């Protein structure tokens, strides 16, 4: 499964990537790290992923603006420190909404939602 992680905080990227690589939560064949809204838009204009992990606040804007620029039909697990966007993100192909700091068990439950 090709995973895209849209996250600008290096610690958060490393934490999630470590969980995905070592815990066999998601069968990852490739991981693409996108550190900005612009990088994500550029990537999704010509490529795709099987699952997206997406932070809400990025250094160059809100990740929700990505949906205004490119059409995505990929399941998304939002990972953010802000709970006020929960209702808004479910307009998209949202599988789960995890609040930082999340635990390994939360990631397992989110992936289970994708598998249902």
Coordinates of N, CA and C in Angstrom, one line a residue:
X1 N 0.8 -1.2 0.0 CA 0.0 0.0 0.0 C 0.9 1.2 0.0
X2 N 0.6 2.1 -0.9 CA 1.4 3.4 -1.0 C 0.7 4.4 -0.1
X3 N 1.5 4.9 0.9 CA 1.0 5.9 1.9 C 1.6 7.3 1.6
X4 N 0.8 8.3 1.7 CA 1.2 9.7 1.7 C 1.0 10.3 3.0
X5 N 2.0 10.9 3.6 CA 2.0 11.6 4.9 C 2.1 13.1 4.6
X6 N 1.1 13.8 4.8 CA 1.1 15.3 4.6 C 1.2 15.9 6.0
X7 N 2.4 16.3 6.4 CA 2.7 16.8 7.7 C 4.0 17.7 7.6
X8 N 4.0 18.8 8.3 CA 5.1 19.7 8.2 C 6.0 19.6 9.5
X9 N 5.6 18.9 10.5 CA 6.4 18.7 11.7 C 7.2 17.5 11.6
X10 N 8.5 17.6 11.6 CA 9.4 16.4 11.4 C 9.2 15.4 12.5
X11 N 9.0 15.8 13.8 CA 8.8 14.8 14.9 C 7.6 14.0 14.6
X12 N 6.5 14.7 14.2 CA 5.2 14.0 13.9 C 5.4 13.0 12.7
X13 N 6.1 13.4 11.7 CA 6.4 12.5 10.6 C 7.1 11.3 11.0
X14 N 8.2 11.5 11.8 CA 9.0 10.4 12.3 C 8.3 9.5 13.2
X15 N 7.4 10.0 14.0 CA 6.6 9.2 14.9 C 5.7 8.3 14.1
X16 N 4.9 8.9 13.2 CA 4.0 8.1 12.4 C 4.7 7.1 11.5
X17 N 5.8 7.5 10.9 CA 6.5 6.6 10.0 C 7.1 5.4 10.8
X18 N 7.6 5.7 12.0 CA 8.1 4.6 12.8 C 7.0 3.6 13.2
X19 N 5.8 4.1 13.6 CA 4.7 3.2 13.9 C 4.3 2.4 12.6
X20 N 4.3 3.0 11.5 CA 3.9 2.3 10.3 C 5.0 1.3 9.9
X21 N 6.2 1.6 10.0 CA 7.3 0.7 9.6 C 7.5 -0.4 10.6
X22 N 7.4 -0.2 11.9 CA 7.7 -1.2 12.9 C 6.6 -2.0 13.4
X23 N 5.4 -1.5 13.4 CA 4.2 -2.1 14.0 C 3.3 -2.9 13.1
X24 N 3.6 -2.9 11.8 CA 2.8 -3.6 10.8 C 1.3 -3.3 11.0
X25 N 1.0 -2.1 11.2 CA -0.4 -1.6 11.3 C -1.0 -1.5 9.9
X26 N -0.3 -1.0 9.0 CA -0.7 -0.9 7.6 C 0.4 -1.5 6.8
X27 N 0.0 -2.3 5.8 CA 1.0 -3.0 4.9 C 1.6 -1.9 3.9
X28 N 2.6 -1.3 4.3 CA 3.2 -0.2 3.5 C 4.2 -0.7 2.5
X29 N 4.1 -0.4 1.3 CA 5.1 -0.7 0.3 C 5.9 0.5 -0.1
X30 N 5.3 1.7 0.0 CA 6.0 3.0 -0.3 C 5.4 4.1 0.6
X31 N 6.3 5.0 1.1 CA 5.8 6.1 1.9 C 6.3 7.4 1.2
X32 N 5.4 8.3 0.9 CA 5.7 9.6 0.4 C 5.5 10.7 1.4
X33 N 6.5 11.4 1.8 CA 6.4 12.5 2.8 C 6.2 13.8 2.0
X34 N 5.1 14.5 2.3 CA 4.8 15.8 1.7 C 4.7 16.8 2.9
X35 N 5.6 17.8 2.9 CA 5.8 18.7 4.0 C 5.0 20.0 3.9
X36 N 4.3 20.2 2.8 CA 3.6 21.4 2.6 C 2.3 21.2 1.7
X37 N 1.5 22.2 1.8 CA 0.3 22.1 0.9 C 0.7 22.1 -0.5
X38 N 1.7 22.9 -0.9 CA 2.1 23.0 -2.3 C 2.7 21.7 -2.7
X39 N 3.5 21.1 -1.9 CA 4.1 19.7 -2.3 C 3.0 18.7 -2.5
X40 N 2.0 18.8 -1.6 CA 0.9 17.8 -1.8 C 0.1 18.0 -3.0
X41 N -0.2 19.3 -3.4 CA -0.9 19.6 -4.6 C -0.1 19.1 -5.8
X42 N 1.2 19.5 -5.8 CA 2.0 19.1 -6.9 C 2.1 17.6 -7.1
X43 N 2.2 16.8 -6.0 CA 2.2 15.4 -6.0 C 0.9 14.8 -6.5
X44 N -0.2 15.2 -6.0 CA -1.5 14.6 -6.4 C -2.0 15.1 -7.7
X45 N -1.4 16.1 -8.3 CA -1.8 16.5 -9.7 C -1.3 15.4 -10.7
X46 N -0.3 14.7 -10.3 CA 0.3 13.7 -11.3 C 0.5 12.3 -10.7
X47 N 0.2 12.1 -9.4 CA 0.4 10.8 -8.8 C -0.8 10.5 -7.8
X48 N -0.7 9.4 -7.1 CA -1.8 9.1 -6.2 C -1.2 8.2 -5.1
X49 N -2.0 7.9 -4.1 CA -1.6 7.1 -3.0 C -2.8 6.2 -2.6
X50 N -2.6 5.2 -1.9 CA -3.7 4.3 -1.4 C -4.4 4.8 -0.1
X51 N -3.6 5.5 0.6 CA -4.1 6.1 1.9 C -3.3 7.3 2.2
X52 N -4.0 8.3 2.8 CA -3.3 9.6 3.1 C -3.5 9.8 4.6
X53 N -2.4 10.2 5.3 CA -2.4 10.7 6.6 C -2.1 12.2 6.5
X54 N -3.0 13.0 7.0 CA -3.0 14.4 6.7 C -3.2 15.3 8.0
X55 N -2.2 16.2 8.2 CA -2.3 17.2 9.3 C -3.2 18.3 8.7
X56 N -3.8 19.1 9.6 CA -4.7 20.1 9.1 C -3.9 21.4 8.9
X57 N -3.1 21.8 9.9 CA -2.3 23.1 9.8 C -0.9 22.7 9.2
X58 N -0.6 23.3 8.1 CA 0.7 23.2 7.5 C 1.4 24.6 7.4
X59 N 2.7 24.6 7.3 CA 3.4 25.9 7.2 C 2.9 26.9 6.2
X60 N 2.4 26.4 5.1 CA 1.9 27.2 4.0 C 0.4 27.3 3.8
X61 N -0.3 26.9 4.9 CA -1.8 27.0 4.8 C -2.5 25.7 5.4
X62 N -3.7 25.7 5.2 CA -4.6 24.6 5.7 C -4.6 23.4 4.7
X63 N -4.4 22.2 5.1 CA -4.4 21.1 4.2 C -5.8 20.9 3.5
X64 N -6.8 21.4 4.2 CA -8.1 21.2 3.6 C -8.2 22.0 2.2
X65 N -7.3 23.0 2.0 CA -7.3 23.7 0.8 C -6.8 22.8 -0.4
X66 N -6.1 21.7 -0.1 CA -5.7 20.8 -1.1 C -6.9 20.2 -1.9
X67 N -8.0 20.0 -1.2 CA -9.2 19.5 -1.8 C -9.8 20.4 -2.8
X68 N -9.5 21.7 -2.7 CA -10.0 22.7 -3.6 C -9.2 22.8 -4.9
X69 N -7.9 22.3 -4.8 CA -7.0 22.3 -5.9 C -7.0 21.0 -6.7
X70 N -7.1 19.9 -6.1 CA -7.1 18.6 -6.8 C -8.2 17.7 -6.3
X71 N -8.7 16.9 -7.1 CA -9.7 15.9 -6.8 C -9.1 14.7 -6.2
X72 N -9.5 14.4 -5.0 CA -8.9 13.2 -4.3 C -10.0 12.2 -4.0
X73 N -9.7 10.9 -4.4 CA -10.7 9.9 -4.1 C -10.0 8.8 -3.2
X74 N -9.0 9.3 -2.5 CA -8.2 8.5 -1.6 C -8.6 8.6 -0.2
X75 N -8.8 7.5 0.6 CA -9.1 7.6 2.0 C -8.1 8.4 2.8
X76 N -8.6 9.2 3.7 CA -7.8 10.1 4.5 C -8.0 9.8 6.0
X77 N -6.9 9.7 6.7 CA -6.9 9.7 8.2 C -6.3 11.1 8.6
X78 N -7.1 11.9 9.2 CA -6.6 13.2 9.6 C -5.9 13.0 11.0
X79 N -4.7 13.6 11.1 CA -4.0 13.6 12.4 C -3.6 15.0 12.7
X80 N -4.2 15.6 13.8 CA -4.1 17.0 14.1 C -4.2 17.2 15.6
X81 N -3.8 18.4 16.0 CA -3.9 18.8 17.4 C -5.2 19.6 17.6
X82 N -5.9 19.8 16.6 CA -7.1 20.7 16.6 C -8.4 19.9 16.4
X83 N -9.3 20.0 17.4 CA -10.5 19.2 17.3 C -11.6 20.0 16.6
X84 N -11.5 21.3 16.4 CA -12.6 22.0 15.8 C -12.9 21.8 14.4
X85 N -12.0 21.0 13.7 CA -12.2 20.7 12.3 C -12.9 19.4 12.0
X86 N -13.2 18.7 13.1 CA -13.7 17.3 12.9 C -14.9 17.2 12.0
X87 N -15.9 18.0 12.2 CA -17.1 17.9 11.4 C -16.8 18.3 9.9
X88 N -15.9 19.3 9.7 CA -15.6 19.8 8.4 C -14.9 18.8 7.5
X89 N -14.0 18.0 8.1 CA -13.2 17.0 7.3 C -14.0 15.8 6.8
X90 N -15.1 15.5 7.5 CA -15.9 14.4 7.1 C -16.7 14.6 5.8
X91 N -16.6 15.8 5.2 CA -17.1 16.0 3.8 C -16.3 15.3 2.8
X92 N -15.1 14.9 3.2 CA -14.1 14.3 2.2 C -14.1 12.8 2.6
X93 N -13.3 12.0 1.9 CA -13.2 10.6 2.1 C -12.4 10.3 3.4
X94 N -12.9 10.8 4.5 CA -12.3 10.7 5.8 C -12.6 9.3 6.5
X95 N -11.5 8.6 6.9 CA -11.7 7.4 7.6 C -11.7 7.6 9.1
X96 N -10.8 8.5 9.6 CA -10.8 8.8 11.0 C -10.2 10.1 11.2
X97 N -10.3 10.6 12.5 CA -9.7 11.9 12.9 C -9.0 11.7 14.2
X98 N -7.7 11.6 14.2 CA -6.9 11.4 15.4 C -6.4 12.6 15.9
X99 N -6.5 12.8 17.2 CA -6.0 14.0 17.8 C -4.6 13.7 18.4
X100 N -3.6 14.6 18.1 CA -2.3 14.5 18.6 C -2.3 14.8 20.1
X101 N -1.5 14.2 20.9 CA -0.7 13.0 20.6 C -1.6 11.7 20.6
X102 N -1.4 10.9 19.6 CA -2.2 9.7 19.4 C -1.3 8.5 19.8
X103 N -1.9 7.4 20.1 CA -1.2 6.2 20.5 C -1.3 5.2 19.3
X104 N -0.5 4.2 19.4 CA -0.5 3.1 18.4 C -1.9 2.5 18.3
X105 N -2.5 2.3 19.4 CA -3.9 1.7 19.4 C -4.9 2.5 18.6
X106 N -4.7 3.9 18.7 CA -5.6 4.7 17.9 C -5.4 4.5 16.4
X107 N -4.1 4.3 16.0 CA -3.8 4.1 14.6 C -4.4 2.8 14.2
X108 N -4.3 1.7 15.0 CA -4.9 0.4 14.7 C -6.4 0.6 14.4
X109 N -7.1 1.3 15.3 CA -8.5 1.5 15.1 C -8.9 2.3 13.9
X110 N -8.1 3.3 13.6 CA -8.3 4.1 12.3 C -8.1 3.2 11.1
X111 N -7.1 2.4 11.1 CA -6.9 1.5 9.9 C -8.0 0.4 9.8
X112 N -8.5 0.0 11.0 CA -9.6 -1.0 11.0 C -10.8 -0.4 10.3
X113 N -11.0 0.9 10.5 CA -12.1 1.6 9.8 C -12.0 1.5 8.3
X114 N -10.7 1.6 7.8 CA -10.5 1.5 6.4 C -10.8 0.1 5.9
X115 N -10.5 -0.9 6.7 CA -10.6 -2.3 6.3 C -12.1 -2.8 6.3
X116 N -13.0 -2.0 7.0 CA -14.4 -2.5 7.1 C -15.1 -2.4 5.8

